[in-house]
Amino acid sequence: MNFSFVINAMGRIAVIVALFMATSLLWLFYYNEIQILEPLILSITIPLLLGLLMVLSTRNKKKIVSMKDRYVIVTLSWFFIGVIGALPFYLSGYIPRLVDAIFESISGFSTTGASILKDIEALPLSLLYWRSLTHWIGGMGIIVLVIAIFPLFKTAGYQMFSLEASGVLNQKLKPRTSDIAKRLWLIYVSLTAILVVLLMLGKMSFYESLCHAFGTIATGGFSPKNSSIANYSSYVQYIITLFMFLSGTNFALHYHLLKGNFAQIRHNTEFKTYFGIIFTISLTIATILILTNNYEIERAIRESLFQVVSIITATGYATADYLLWPVQAWILIFLLLFIGACVGSTGGGIKVIRHVVAFKFLFRKLSTLFHPKSIKVIKVNKKSVQDQVAISVIIFIFFYFLIFLIGFLIMSILGLDMQTSMGSVLTCMQGCGPGIGTVGPASNFSHIPDAGKIVLFILMIVGRLEIYTVFILFLPEFWKKKESASKQTNILQMEN
């Protein structure tokens, strides 16, 4: 294994995170929160110096980079930034327990949005800004950011990009990986800026607009307010709903939209299914609220649409406590946790396209029972899908449910009730935040045992990296197998 390359990559990541963290100082001075100046500066200095040391000690070295190195970097980077991101919370004393601080940090970077904070507004605004910024950094992916800034990975970057940003590369934007990363980040920044302006037009302050834009575009869900989005105007709620929807869409489609290539959007199977699910379930829940809870039509549509989009995109913002809705409504909300957003988006979950492929494959298998001589080809976006691809999708879904079941059993053994065990595991795997039981939209994760929190933040990263990238590291064959020379031709000259 190429330790120097791994250390160099980790060092660059530490420097980037430290520089992002340094922007919190602007809000610290603006709001005169001098009481946390020393711990915040220390939190910035530690990863900055450590990162520089790691980079400088491994520079100018030609090394062979294997797939093992790429898997290790992609997986390890998420735990690494989780620890770095916890420093401001822990050293300031506002989250005095290390497990809780790491939980909050990983929840931020993985865009899960699950929180241990009972009173969010008790924290200094500069810390809440950093809390929201972790969403924005992790939303597009830390490896994507590193490739965009430091194209040191060259050919190795493509594999690491595909490991972290699954689905994006299904619709290539440009042949060079660094160009893809830069264009994705340009779209990402542009959407964030537009949303900030629109929220400010809704009489939200610049600070709150920025924090909520971070959480919306990254589909994270951290808000600087205890009430999340509930106390903001209908205009603000509709705007955030729209941008959650856009953020749950494949970012390659945003690129095609900018290029005027509307056919790619119009014929995209996943996007049409994604839109159809949101429309159908939102309308169903709105009807239930009108008929059973006597909601006004506009309120029923707004609240049902907001919650449905928030859950399916794994954003986790809330304007209502859906657990107080009729049981049929919140069960539909819970089922959305199993669906997820589109591939190539900042949303989490299994992803819509996998459900489409699995359904078409199983439907074809069933139809052959009645018409054994018929030949049917699975098509997605007018392209044929090979059986091997469809089977791999079904295997992925199987493993997703298997990990969910294992997590559910562990949380149950730790003493949590059935609803809370199911809700906490599923929402952390999907990266959503609120679940059901005692971790619903009006609750938090502070009461979860420490062992349970560790399990949950591991599941956050497993879900964020879509299972295989993490679990392949635990296979003995992965470490024993020697890669052929043809697979070790990526000789990289690390840049200064």
Short mmCIF file of C-alpha atoms in Angstrom, two decimals:
data_model
loop_
_atom_site.label_atom_id
_atom_site.label_comp_id
_atom_site.label_asym_id
_atom_site.label_seq_id
_atom_site.Cartn_x
_atom_site.Cartn_y
_atom_site.Cartn_z
CA MET A 1 0.00 0.00 0.00
CA ASN A 2 1.23 3.50 -0.90
CA PHE A 3 1.25 5.20 2.51
CA SER A 4 2.90 8.38 1.24
CA PHE A 5 0.12 8.98 -1.29
CA VAL A 6 -2.57 8.32 1.32
CA ILE A 7 -0.87 10.63 3.84
CA ASN A 8 -0.45 13.36 1.21
CA ALA A 9 -4.12 13.16 0.23
CA MET A 10 -5.24 13.24 3.86
CA GLY A 11 -2.99 16.24 4.46
CA ARG A 12 -4.52 18.19 1.59
CA ILE A 13 -7.99 17.37 2.87
CA ALA A 14 -7.06 18.59 6.37
CA VAL A 15 -5.78 21.89 4.95
CA ILE A 16 -8.94 22.45 2.90
CA VAL A 17 -11.22 21.75 5.88
CA ALA A 18 -9.15 24.05 8.12
CA LEU A 19 -9.42 26.89 5.60
CA PHE A 20 -13.17 26.45 5.39
CA MET A 21 -13.33 26.43 9.18
CA ALA A 22 -11.41 29.71 9.27
CA THR A 23 -14.36 31.49 7.63
CA SER A 24 -16.22 31.00 10.94
CA LEU A 25 -13.95 33.71 12.38
CA LEU A 26 -15.76 36.30 10.27
CA TRP A 27 -19.03 35.56 12.06
CA LEU A 28 -17.24 35.31 15.40
CA PHE A 29 -16.00 38.89 15.09
CA TYR A 30 -19.23 40.14 13.52
CA TYR A 31 -21.33 38.83 16.42
CA ASN A 32 -18.60 39.58 18.99
CA GLU A 33 -18.42 35.98 20.25
CA ILE A 34 -14.93 36.46 21.69
CA GLN A 35 -15.53 33.76 24.33
CA ILE A 36 -14.83 31.04 21.75
CA LEU A 37 -12.02 32.82 19.89
CA GLU A 38 -9.24 30.75 21.47
CA PRO A 39 -10.84 27.30 20.98
CA LEU A 40 -11.84 28.18 17.42
CA ILE A 41 -8.34 29.34 16.48
CA LEU A 42 -6.93 26.16 18.06
CA SER A 43 -9.45 24.08 16.09
CA ILE A 44 -8.23 25.72 12.88
CA THR A 45 -4.53 25.55 13.70
CA ILE A 46 -4.39 21.83 14.57
CA PRO A 47 -5.60 20.45 11.20
CA LEU A 48 -3.85 23.22 9.26
CA LEU A 49 -0.40 22.48 10.71
CA LEU A 50 -0.98 18.74 10.69
CA GLY A 51 -2.12 18.87 7.07
CA LEU A 52 0.85 20.95 5.95
CA LEU A 53 3.22 18.58 7.72
CA MET A 54 1.61 15.58 6.03
CA VAL A 55 1.82 17.18 2.58
CA LEU A 56 5.36 18.52 2.89
CA SER A 57 6.73 15.25 4.27
CA THR A 58 5.42 13.27 1.27
CA ARG A 59 5.90 15.68 -1.63
CA ASN A 60 7.94 15.02 -4.79
CA LYS A 61 7.61 11.26 -4.53
CA LYS A 62 6.82 9.03 -7.48
CA LYS A 63 4.72 6.16 -6.32
CA ILE A 64 2.51 3.47 -7.76
CA VAL A 65 -1.10 3.97 -6.70
CA SER A 66 -3.32 0.90 -6.44
CA MET A 67 -7.07 0.52 -6.05
CA LYS A 68 -6.45 -0.27 -2.37
CA ASP A 69 -5.05 3.21 -1.89
CA ARG A 70 -8.06 4.79 -3.55
CA TYR A 71 -10.56 2.87 -1.44
CA VAL A 72 -8.64 3.70 1.73
CA ILE A 73 -8.45 7.41 0.87
CA VAL A 74 -12.13 7.75 0.03
CA THR A 75 -13.28 5.90 3.16
CA LEU A 76 -10.71 7.24 5.60
CA SER A 77 -11.24 10.84 4.49
CA TRP A 78 -14.80 10.85 5.81
CA PHE A 79 -13.80 9.66 9.28
CA PHE A 80 -10.83 12.04 9.20
CA ILE A 81 -12.88 15.16 8.43
CA GLY A 82 -15.46 14.02 10.98
CA VAL A 83 -12.85 14.21 13.74
CA ILE A 84 -11.47 17.52 12.44
CA GLY A 85 -14.94 19.02 12.20
CA ALA A 86 -15.72 18.04 15.79
CA LEU A 87 -12.90 20.19 17.21
CA PRO A 88 -14.80 23.54 17.38
CA PHE A 89 -17.76 21.89 19.15
CA TYR A 90 -15.60 19.96 21.60
CA LEU A 91 -12.86 22.50 22.38
CA SER A 92 -15.38 25.32 22.86
CA GLY A 93 -17.22 23.21 25.44
CA TYR A 94 -20.62 23.60 23.79
CA ILE A 95 -20.62 19.88 23.02
CA PRO A 96 -18.47 18.65 25.91
CA ARG A 97 -18.62 14.94 25.10
CA LEU A 98 -16.30 13.78 22.30
CA VAL A 99 -18.68 11.11 20.99
CA ASP A 100 -21.43 13.71 20.67
CA ALA A 101 -19.12 16.19 18.94
CA ILE A 102 -17.97 13.59 16.41
CA PHE A 103 -21.58 12.48 15.88
CA GLU A 104 -22.64 16.07 15.13
CA SER A 105 -19.66 16.59 12.83
CA ILE A 106 -20.05 13.39 10.81
CA SER A 107 -23.78 14.01 10.64
CA GLY A 108 -22.93 17.39 9.11
CA PHE A 109 -20.32 16.27 6.60
CA SER A 110 -22.36 13.24 5.51
CA THR A 111 -25.36 15.60 5.10
CA THR A 112 -27.40 13.43 7.44
CA GLY A 113 -28.64 16.24 9.67
CA ALA A 114 -29.23 14.09 12.75
CA SER A 115 -28.41 16.15 15.83
CA ILE A 116 -27.71 15.60 19.51
CA LEU A 117 -28.44 19.26 20.33
CA LYS A 118 -31.46 19.86 22.54
CA ASP A 119 -31.27 23.64 22.20
CA ILE A 120 -29.67 24.60 18.90
CA GLU A 121 -30.00 28.33 19.48
CA ALA A 122 -27.92 28.09 22.68
CA LEU A 123 -24.77 27.72 20.56
CA PRO A 124 -22.82 30.76 19.31
CA LEU A 125 -23.80 31.75 15.78
CA SER A 126 -20.25 31.22 14.52
CA LEU A 127 -20.43 27.56 15.63
CA LEU A 128 -23.85 27.15 14.04
CA TYR A 129 -22.41 28.59 10.84
CA TRP A 130 -19.63 25.96 10.92
CA ARG A 131 -22.24 23.32 11.65
CA SER A 132 -24.15 24.27 8.49
CA LEU A 133 -20.97 24.68 6.45
CA THR A 134 -20.02 21.05 7.11
CA HIS A 135 -23.11 20.14 5.08
CA TRP A 136 -22.00 22.23 2.14
CA ILE A 137 -18.45 20.81 2.17
CA GLY A 138 -19.69 17.23 2.33
CA GLY A 139 -22.63 17.64 -0.04
CA MET A 140 -20.68 17.51 -3.27
CA GLY A 141 -18.01 15.30 -1.69
CA ILE A 142 -14.62 16.04 -0.19
CA ILE A 143 -12.77 14.01 -2.86
CA VAL A 144 -14.59 15.92 -5.62
CA LEU A 145 -13.45 19.15 -3.99
CA VAL A 146 -9.84 17.98 -3.68
CA ILE A 147 -9.75 16.91 -7.34
CA ALA A 148 -11.19 20.28 -8.40
CA ILE A 149 -8.52 22.17 -6.45
CA PHE A 150 -5.56 19.76 -6.66
CA PRO A 151 -5.57 17.63 -9.83
CA LEU A 152 -2.77 15.54 -8.34
CA PHE A 153 -4.79 12.37 -8.70
CA LYS A 154 -4.82 12.52 -12.51
CA THR A 155 -5.99 9.08 -13.74
CA ALA A 156 -6.40 7.84 -10.18
CA GLY A 157 -8.87 10.65 -9.58
CA TYR A 158 -11.44 9.10 -11.90
CA GLN A 159 -11.76 5.94 -9.83
CA MET A 160 -11.89 7.87 -6.53
CA PHE A 161 -14.40 10.30 -8.02
CA SER A 162 -16.63 7.40 -9.08
CA LEU A 163 -16.34 5.78 -5.65
CA GLU A 164 -17.56 8.93 -3.90
CA ALA A 165 -19.81 10.60 -6.48
CA SER A 166 -21.71 7.56 -7.69
CA GLY A 167 -23.95 8.16 -10.64
CA VAL A 168 -22.38 11.43 -11.73
CA LEU A 169 -20.07 9.67 -14.13
CA ASN A 170 -22.94 7.85 -15.82
CA GLN A 171 -23.44 11.06 -17.80
CA LYS A 172 -19.97 12.47 -18.40
CA LEU A 173 -19.79 16.22 -18.64
CA LYS A 174 -16.22 16.43 -19.90
CA PRO A 175 -13.54 13.76 -20.43
CA ARG A 176 -11.15 15.02 -17.75
CA THR A 177 -12.10 14.23 -14.16
CA SER A 178 -10.81 17.55 -12.83
CA ASP A 179 -13.00 19.39 -15.37
CA ILE A 180 -16.03 17.38 -14.25
CA ALA A 181 -15.33 18.27 -10.63
CA LYS A 182 -14.89 21.96 -11.42
CA ARG A 183 -18.11 22.15 -13.43
CA LEU A 184 -20.07 20.33 -10.73
CA TRP A 185 -18.74 22.74 -8.13
CA LEU A 186 -19.62 25.70 -10.36
CA ILE A 187 -23.21 24.49 -10.56
CA TYR A 188 -23.18 23.78 -6.82
CA VAL A 189 -21.93 27.27 -5.93
CA SER A 190 -24.32 28.91 -8.39
CA LEU A 191 -27.38 27.16 -6.94
CA THR A 192 -26.26 28.14 -3.44
CA ALA A 193 -25.83 31.80 -4.40
CA ILE A 194 -29.20 31.96 -6.14
CA LEU A 195 -30.92 30.42 -3.15
CA VAL A 196 -29.28 32.86 -0.73
CA VAL A 197 -30.63 35.80 -2.77
CA LEU A 198 -34.13 34.32 -3.00
CA LEU A 199 -34.25 33.64 0.74
CA MET A 200 -33.13 37.18 1.51
CA LEU A 201 -35.99 38.43 -0.69
CA GLY A 202 -38.21 36.47 1.70
CA LYS A 203 -36.97 38.71 4.54
CA MET A 204 -34.51 36.16 5.90
CA SER A 205 -31.22 37.62 7.14
CA PHE A 206 -28.03 37.02 5.15
CA TYR A 207 -26.66 34.79 7.92
CA GLU A 208 -29.79 32.63 8.09
CA SER A 209 -30.09 32.58 4.29
CA LEU A 210 -26.52 31.33 4.00
CA CYS A 211 -26.93 28.62 6.65
CA HIS A 212 -30.20 27.39 5.17
CA ALA A 213 -28.79 27.48 1.64
CA PHE A 214 -25.89 25.28 2.80
CA GLY A 215 -28.35 22.80 4.30
CA THR A 216 -30.71 22.88 1.30
CA ILE A 217 -28.31 22.54 -1.63
CA ALA A 218 -26.32 19.87 0.22
CA THR A 219 -29.60 18.21 1.29
CA GLY A 220 -28.30 18.25 4.86
CA GLY A 221 -30.99 19.81 7.02
CA PHE A 222 -29.08 21.58 9.80
CA SER A 223 -30.82 24.83 10.69
CA PRO A 224 -29.66 27.52 13.15
CA LYS A 225 -33.22 27.56 14.49
CA ASN A 226 -34.86 25.13 16.90
CA SER A 227 -38.03 25.22 14.81
CA SER A 228 -36.16 24.48 11.56
CA ILE A 229 -38.18 26.07 8.72
CA ALA A 230 -41.57 25.97 10.44
CA ASN A 231 -41.70 29.62 11.54
CA TYR A 232 -40.69 31.10 8.20
CA SER A 233 -43.14 32.42 5.60
CA SER A 234 -44.91 30.30 3.00
CA TYR A 235 -42.72 31.94 0.36
CA VAL A 236 -39.55 30.72 2.09
CA GLN A 237 -40.97 27.22 2.48
CA TYR A 238 -41.89 26.99 -1.22
CA ILE A 239 -38.47 28.28 -2.29
CA ILE A 240 -36.66 25.76 -0.09
CA THR A 241 -38.95 22.99 -1.39
CA LEU A 242 -38.00 23.87 -4.96
CA PHE A 243 -34.27 23.88 -4.26
CA MET A 244 -34.43 20.64 -2.26
CA PHE A 245 -36.08 19.12 -5.34
CA LEU A 246 -33.35 20.50 -7.62
CA SER A 247 -30.61 19.28 -5.28
CA GLY A 248 -32.10 15.79 -5.32
CA THR A 249 -31.80 15.76 -9.12
CA ASN A 250 -28.74 14.42 -10.94
CA PHE A 251 -26.34 17.36 -11.28
CA ALA A 252 -25.52 16.20 -14.80
CA LEU A 253 -29.07 17.22 -15.72
CA HIS A 254 -28.40 20.73 -14.38
CA TYR A 255 -25.46 20.87 -16.75
CA HIS A 256 -27.60 19.73 -19.68
CA LEU A 257 -30.19 22.34 -18.72
CA LEU A 258 -27.56 25.08 -18.87
CA LYS A 259 -26.45 23.77 -22.26
CA GLY A 260 -30.07 23.84 -23.50
CA ASN A 261 -30.08 20.08 -24.00
CA PHE A 262 -33.69 19.59 -22.87
CA ALA A 263 -34.01 16.18 -24.53
CA GLN A 264 -31.65 14.68 -21.92
CA ILE A 265 -34.01 15.86 -19.20
CA ARG A 266 -37.25 15.03 -21.00
CA HIS A 267 -36.19 11.44 -21.69
CA ASN A 268 -34.47 10.77 -18.37
CA THR A 269 -36.25 7.81 -16.78
CA GLU A 270 -35.00 8.45 -13.26
CA PHE A 271 -36.01 12.12 -13.25
CA LYS A 272 -39.53 11.34 -14.48
CA THR A 273 -39.92 8.62 -11.84
CA TYR A 274 -38.51 10.91 -9.14
CA PHE A 275 -40.99 13.64 -10.08
CA GLY A 276 -43.86 11.15 -10.29
CA ILE A 277 -43.19 9.72 -6.82
CA ILE A 278 -43.08 13.18 -5.25
CA PHE A 279 -46.24 14.32 -7.04
CA THR A 280 -48.22 11.18 -6.21
CA ILE A 281 -47.29 10.86 -2.54
CA SER A 282 -47.59 14.60 -1.87
CA LEU A 283 -51.06 14.65 -3.39
CA THR A 284 -52.07 11.55 -1.42
CA ILE A 285 -50.88 12.97 1.91
CA ALA A 286 -52.47 16.37 1.17
CA THR A 287 -55.78 14.63 0.52
CA ILE A 288 -55.47 12.70 3.80
CA LEU A 289 -54.78 15.93 5.72
CA ILE A 290 -57.73 17.71 4.11
CA LEU A 291 -60.18 14.87 4.76
CA THR A 292 -59.07 13.84 8.26
CA ASN A 293 -57.45 16.93 9.82
CA ASN A 294 -59.52 19.60 8.10
CA TYR A 295 -56.44 21.35 6.69
CA GLU A 296 -56.93 24.21 4.25
CA ILE A 297 -56.01 23.16 0.72
CA GLU A 298 -52.98 25.45 0.42
CA ARG A 299 -51.59 24.43 3.80
CA ALA A 300 -52.14 20.74 3.11
CA ILE A 301 -50.34 20.96 -0.25
CA ARG A 302 -47.48 23.07 1.14
CA GLU A 303 -46.80 20.93 4.22
CA SER A 304 -47.18 17.58 2.47
CA LEU A 305 -45.00 18.69 -0.46
CA PHE A 306 -42.32 20.12 1.82
CA GLN A 307 -42.09 17.00 4.00
CA VAL A 308 -42.16 14.60 1.02
CA VAL A 309 -39.39 16.45 -0.85
CA SER A 310 -37.37 16.86 2.36
CA ILE A 311 -37.51 13.14 3.14
CA ILE A 312 -37.00 11.69 -0.35
CA THR A 313 -34.01 13.98 -0.95
CA ALA A 314 -32.72 13.19 2.57
CA THR A 315 -32.58 16.88 3.47
CA GLY A 316 -34.40 16.54 6.78
CA TYR A 317 -35.83 20.06 7.14
CA ALA A 318 -39.28 20.14 8.69
CA THR A 319 -42.26 22.48 8.74
CA ALA A 320 -44.49 20.06 10.64
CA ASP A 321 -44.23 17.04 12.92
CA TYR A 322 -45.43 14.35 10.55
CA LEU A 323 -45.66 11.85 13.42
CA LEU A 324 -48.76 13.80 14.54
CA TRP A 325 -50.40 13.23 11.17
CA PRO A 326 -52.77 10.28 10.54
CA VAL A 327 -50.90 6.99 10.56
CA GLN A 328 -51.40 6.47 6.81
CA ALA A 329 -49.59 9.75 6.12
CA TRP A 330 -46.49 9.19 8.26
CA ILE A 331 -46.16 5.60 7.05
CA LEU A 332 -45.90 6.97 3.50
CA ILE A 333 -43.25 9.39 4.77
CA PHE A 334 -41.36 6.50 6.38
CA LEU A 335 -41.46 4.46 3.16
CA LEU A 336 -39.83 7.36 1.32
CA LEU A 337 -36.71 6.74 3.43
CA PHE A 338 -36.22 3.52 1.44
CA ILE A 339 -36.37 5.30 -1.92
CA GLY A 340 -33.89 8.17 -1.91
CA ALA A 341 -33.12 10.81 -4.50
CA CYS A 342 -31.42 10.58 -7.91
CA VAL A 343 -27.91 9.32 -8.53
CA GLY A 344 -25.39 12.08 -9.06
CA SER A 345 -27.24 14.37 -6.65
CA THR A 346 -26.46 15.48 -3.12
CA GLY A 347 -29.40 13.38 -1.91
CA GLY A 348 -29.02 10.05 -0.14
CA GLY A 349 -30.76 6.69 -0.02
CA ILE A 350 -30.86 3.70 -2.34
CA LYS A 351 -31.59 6.05 -5.29
CA VAL A 352 -34.56 6.07 -7.64
CA ILE A 353 -32.77 4.56 -10.63
CA ARG A 354 -31.88 1.40 -8.70
CA HIS A 355 -35.53 0.86 -7.84
CA VAL A 356 -36.46 1.40 -11.51
CA VAL A 357 -33.92 -1.15 -12.74
CA ALA A 358 -34.81 -3.69 -10.05
CA PHE A 359 -38.54 -3.35 -10.72
CA LYS A 360 -38.12 -3.72 -14.49
CA PHE A 361 -35.85 -6.74 -14.06
CA LEU A 362 -38.23 -8.51 -11.67
CA PHE A 363 -41.24 -7.65 -13.84
CA ARG A 364 -39.47 -9.14 -16.84
CA LYS A 365 -38.66 -12.31 -14.90
CA LEU A 366 -42.30 -12.65 -13.87
CA SER A 367 -43.53 -12.10 -17.41
CA THR A 368 -41.28 -14.90 -18.71
CA LEU A 369 -43.17 -17.32 -16.46
CA PHE A 370 -46.25 -16.73 -18.61
CA HIS A 371 -44.43 -16.12 -21.89
CA PRO A 372 -41.26 -18.24 -21.71
CA LYS A 373 -40.36 -17.68 -25.38
CA SER A 374 -40.65 -13.92 -25.26
CA ILE A 375 -37.50 -11.80 -25.37
CA LYS A 376 -37.70 -8.53 -23.48
CA VAL A 377 -34.86 -6.10 -22.95
CA ILE A 378 -34.67 -3.77 -19.96
CA LYS A 379 -34.27 -0.20 -21.12
CA VAL A 380 -33.45 2.90 -19.10
CA ASN A 381 -33.08 6.25 -20.86
CA LYS A 382 -33.60 4.40 -24.14
CA LYS A 383 -30.49 2.31 -23.49
CA SER A 384 -30.41 -1.41 -22.83
CA VAL A 385 -29.45 -2.60 -19.36
CA GLN A 386 -27.58 -5.89 -19.21
CA ASP A 387 -28.79 -8.58 -16.81
CA GLN A 388 -25.47 -8.47 -14.98
CA VAL A 389 -26.01 -4.79 -14.18
CA ALA A 390 -29.59 -5.41 -13.05
CA ILE A 391 -28.50 -8.28 -10.80
CA SER A 392 -25.77 -6.12 -9.24
CA VAL A 393 -28.42 -3.49 -8.48
CA ILE A 394 -30.61 -6.07 -6.76
CA ILE A 395 -27.62 -7.31 -4.77
CA PHE A 396 -26.93 -3.74 -3.67
CA ILE A 397 -30.54 -3.33 -2.49
CA PHE A 398 -30.30 -6.68 -0.69
CA PHE A 399 -27.16 -5.57 1.16
CA TYR A 400 -28.79 -2.23 1.98
CA PHE A 401 -31.70 -3.99 3.68
CA LEU A 402 -29.35 -6.51 5.33
CA ILE A 403 -27.29 -3.70 6.89
CA PHE A 404 -30.51 -1.99 7.92
CA LEU A 405 -31.64 -5.19 9.63
CA ILE A 406 -28.30 -5.64 11.42
CA GLY A 407 -28.35 -2.03 12.56
CA PHE A 408 -31.94 -2.39 13.74
CA LEU A 409 -31.01 -5.47 15.82
CA ILE A 410 -28.01 -3.70 17.38
CA MET A 411 -30.08 -0.65 18.34
CA SER A 412 -32.78 -2.93 19.77
CA ILE A 413 -30.19 -4.77 21.88
CA LEU A 414 -29.05 -1.37 23.21
CA GLY A 415 -32.55 -0.89 24.61
CA LEU A 416 -34.32 1.29 22.03
CA ASP A 417 -37.93 0.62 21.09
CA MET A 418 -38.78 -0.83 17.69
CA GLN A 419 -39.82 2.43 16.01
CA THR A 420 -36.78 4.33 17.26
CA SER A 421 -34.43 1.50 16.29
CA MET A 422 -35.86 1.34 12.78
CA GLY A 423 -36.11 5.10 12.39
CA SER A 424 -32.61 5.94 13.64
CA VAL A 425 -30.85 3.29 11.53
CA LEU A 426 -32.75 4.00 8.34
CA THR A 427 -32.51 7.78 8.57
CA CYS A 428 -28.75 7.64 9.22
CA MET A 429 -28.16 5.20 6.36
CA GLN A 430 -30.20 7.40 4.04
CA GLY A 431 -28.65 10.59 5.37
CA CYS A 432 -31.97 12.20 6.21
CA GLY A 433 -31.89 13.23 9.88
CA PRO A 434 -35.39 12.90 11.33
CA GLY A 435 -36.89 9.43 11.52
CA ILE A 436 -39.71 7.94 13.55
CA GLY A 437 -40.14 7.04 17.19
CA THR A 438 -38.11 9.18 19.59
CA VAL A 439 -35.91 10.50 16.76
CA GLY A 440 -38.73 12.16 14.86
CA PRO A 441 -38.71 15.72 13.45
CA ALA A 442 -39.54 17.23 16.85
CA SER A 443 -36.87 15.21 18.71
CA ASN A 444 -33.11 14.61 18.58
CA PHE A 445 -30.48 11.89 19.09
CA SER A 446 -29.10 13.01 22.45
CA HIS A 447 -30.73 10.12 24.33
CA ILE A 448 -29.15 7.44 22.13
CA PRO A 449 -26.45 5.45 24.05
CA ASP A 450 -22.84 6.19 23.08
CA ALA A 451 -22.46 2.77 21.47
CA GLY A 452 -25.57 3.49 19.45
CA LYS A 453 -24.22 6.87 18.34
CA ILE A 454 -21.00 5.22 17.15
CA VAL A 455 -23.02 2.66 15.17
CA LEU A 456 -25.15 5.42 13.68
CA PHE A 457 -22.32 7.67 12.54
CA ILE A 458 -20.60 4.66 10.96
CA LEU A 459 -23.87 3.99 9.13
CA MET A 460 -23.92 7.63 8.00
CA ILE A 461 -20.61 7.14 6.21
CA VAL A 462 -21.58 3.69 4.92
CA GLY A 463 -24.73 5.18 3.45
CA ARG A 464 -22.93 8.24 2.09
CA LEU A 465 -20.40 6.06 0.26
CA GLU A 466 -23.08 3.55 -0.73
CA ILE A 467 -21.89 0.49 1.18
CA TYR A 468 -19.32 -1.17 -1.09
CA THR A 469 -16.61 1.49 -0.81
CA VAL A 470 -16.48 0.98 2.97
CA PHE A 471 -17.14 -2.73 3.34
CA ILE A 472 -14.68 -3.87 0.71
CA LEU A 473 -11.94 -2.78 3.12
CA PHE A 474 -13.07 -5.50 5.53
CA LEU A 475 -12.70 -8.33 3.02
CA PRO A 476 -9.50 -10.40 3.58
CA GLU A 477 -9.31 -11.02 -0.16
CA PHE A 478 -9.07 -7.29 -0.80
CA TRP A 479 -5.84 -7.07 1.17
CA LYS A 480 -4.37 -10.42 0.12
CA LYS A 481 -4.93 -10.11 -3.61
CA LYS A 482 -2.01 -8.65 -5.51
CA GLU A 483 -3.01 -6.35 -8.33
CA SER A 484 -1.58 -7.06 -11.74
CA ALA A 485 0.98 -4.78 -13.28
CA SER A 486 -1.61 -3.46 -15.72
CA LYS A 487 -3.65 -2.21 -12.79
CA GLN A 488 -0.68 -0.51 -11.23
CA THR A 489 0.30 1.74 -14.10
CA ASN A 490 -0.96 4.91 -12.45
CA ILE A 491 2.41 6.41 -11.61
CA LEU A 492 1.74 9.81 -10.17
CA GLN A 493 4.09 12.70 -9.61
CA MET A 494 2.74 14.53 -6.56
CA GLU A 495 2.72 18.28 -7.10
CA ASN A 496 4.25 20.77 -4.68
#
